[in-house]
One Martini backbone bead per residue (centre of mass of N, CA, C, O) as a GRO file, in nm:
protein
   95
    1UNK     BB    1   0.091   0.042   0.027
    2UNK     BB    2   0.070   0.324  -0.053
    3UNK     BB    3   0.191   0.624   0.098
    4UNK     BB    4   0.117   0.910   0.233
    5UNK     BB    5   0.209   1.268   0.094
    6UNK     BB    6   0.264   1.614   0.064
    7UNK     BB    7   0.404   1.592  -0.228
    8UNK     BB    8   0.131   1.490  -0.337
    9UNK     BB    9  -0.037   1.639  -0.566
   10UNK     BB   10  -0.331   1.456  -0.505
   11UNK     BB   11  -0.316   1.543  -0.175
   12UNK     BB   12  -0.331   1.859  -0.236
   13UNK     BB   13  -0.559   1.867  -0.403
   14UNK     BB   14  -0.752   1.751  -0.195
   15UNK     BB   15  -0.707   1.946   0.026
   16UNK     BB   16  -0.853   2.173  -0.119
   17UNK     BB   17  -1.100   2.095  -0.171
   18UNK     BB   18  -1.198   2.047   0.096
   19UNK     BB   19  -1.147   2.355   0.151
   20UNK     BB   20  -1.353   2.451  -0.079
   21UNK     BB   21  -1.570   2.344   0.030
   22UNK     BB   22  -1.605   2.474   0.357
   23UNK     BB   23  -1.614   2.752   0.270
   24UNK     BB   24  -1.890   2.704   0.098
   25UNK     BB   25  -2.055   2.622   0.319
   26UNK     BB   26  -2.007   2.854   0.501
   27UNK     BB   27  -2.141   3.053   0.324
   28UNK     BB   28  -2.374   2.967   0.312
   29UNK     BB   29  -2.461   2.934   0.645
   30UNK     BB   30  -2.457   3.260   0.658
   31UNK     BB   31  -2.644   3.395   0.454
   32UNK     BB   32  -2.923   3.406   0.609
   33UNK     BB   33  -2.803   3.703   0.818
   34UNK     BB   34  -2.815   3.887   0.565
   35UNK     BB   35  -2.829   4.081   0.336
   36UNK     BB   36  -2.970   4.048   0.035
   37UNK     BB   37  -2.700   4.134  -0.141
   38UNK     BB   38  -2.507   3.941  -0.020
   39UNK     BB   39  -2.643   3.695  -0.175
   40UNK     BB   40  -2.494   3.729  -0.435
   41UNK     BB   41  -2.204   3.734  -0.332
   42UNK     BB   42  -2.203   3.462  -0.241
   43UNK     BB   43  -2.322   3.313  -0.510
   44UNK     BB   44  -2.006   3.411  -0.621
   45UNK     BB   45  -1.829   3.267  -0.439
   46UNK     BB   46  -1.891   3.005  -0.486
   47UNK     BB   47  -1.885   2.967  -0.796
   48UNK     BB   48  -1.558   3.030  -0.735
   49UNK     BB   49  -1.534   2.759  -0.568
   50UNK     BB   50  -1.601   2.588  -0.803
   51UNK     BB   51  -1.418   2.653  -1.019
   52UNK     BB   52  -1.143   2.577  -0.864
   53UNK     BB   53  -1.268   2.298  -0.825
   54UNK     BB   54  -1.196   2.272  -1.182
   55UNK     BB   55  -0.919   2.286  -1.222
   56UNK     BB   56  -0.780   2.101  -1.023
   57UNK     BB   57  -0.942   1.837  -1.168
   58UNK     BB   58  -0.802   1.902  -1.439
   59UNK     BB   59  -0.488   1.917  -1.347
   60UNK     BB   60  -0.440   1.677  -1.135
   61UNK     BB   61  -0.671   1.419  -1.249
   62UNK     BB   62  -0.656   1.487  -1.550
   63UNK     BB   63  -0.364   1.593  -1.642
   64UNK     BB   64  -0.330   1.910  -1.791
   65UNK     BB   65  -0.059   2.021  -1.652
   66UNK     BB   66   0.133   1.861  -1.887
   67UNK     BB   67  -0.078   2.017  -2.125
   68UNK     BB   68  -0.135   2.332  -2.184
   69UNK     BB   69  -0.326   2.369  -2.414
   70UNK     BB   70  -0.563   2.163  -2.288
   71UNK     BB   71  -0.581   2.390  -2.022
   72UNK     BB   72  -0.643   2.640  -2.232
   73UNK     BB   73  -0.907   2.522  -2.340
   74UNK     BB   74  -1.017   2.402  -2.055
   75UNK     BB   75  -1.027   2.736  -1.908
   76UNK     BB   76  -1.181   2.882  -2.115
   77UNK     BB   77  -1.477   2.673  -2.097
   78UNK     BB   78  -1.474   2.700  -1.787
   79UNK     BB   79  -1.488   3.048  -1.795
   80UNK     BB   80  -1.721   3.073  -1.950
   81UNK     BB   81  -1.935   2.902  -1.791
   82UNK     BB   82  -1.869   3.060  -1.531
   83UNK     BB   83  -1.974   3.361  -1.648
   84UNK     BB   84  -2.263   3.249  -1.715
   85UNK     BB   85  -2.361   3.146  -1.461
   86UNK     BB   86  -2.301   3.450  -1.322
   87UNK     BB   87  -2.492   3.609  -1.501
   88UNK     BB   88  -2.747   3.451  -1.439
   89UNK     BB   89  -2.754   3.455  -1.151
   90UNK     BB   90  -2.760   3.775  -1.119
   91UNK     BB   91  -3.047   3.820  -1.284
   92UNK     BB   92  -3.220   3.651  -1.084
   93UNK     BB   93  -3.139   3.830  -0.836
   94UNK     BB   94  -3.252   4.099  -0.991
   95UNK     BB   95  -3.544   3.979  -1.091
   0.00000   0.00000   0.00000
């Protein structure tokens, strides 16, 4: 059985993962005490710990960080994806 190191950048990953799950959590259930504005701020700040925790997995589960080409062109899909999606919430929380 392989040990884990944190030298291991797919241990590294996991860390970050789990820790930006913990923040987005976090920020959820603070959301409900803030004033109407603020829940806009928040669910921008989730979508933005969702885009982070999708170029991890691209990066270091699906190995694009050694493909630099393939890293930019699914970054750039899924930071378009992302800007869309932002957009979108910011409408519906508008209208």
């Amino acid at each position: 059985m392989k040990r884990l190191s944190w030298s291991d950048p797919l241990v590294r990953a996991w860390v970050a993962l789990m820790a930006l799950s913990l923040a987005a959590t976090a920020v959820a259930i603070l959301r409900p005490q803030s004033p109407a504005w603020a829940g806009t701020v928040a669910g921008a700040v989730i979508l933005g710990f969702a885009w982070l925790k999708a170029r991890i997995i691209l990066n270091r589960y699906l190995g694009l960080a050694d493909v630099p080409g393939a890293r930019r062109g699914f970054g750039a899909g899924l930071g378009a994806f992302a800007l869309a999606a932002l957009v979108l919430y910011a409408l519906g929380q508008a209208g």
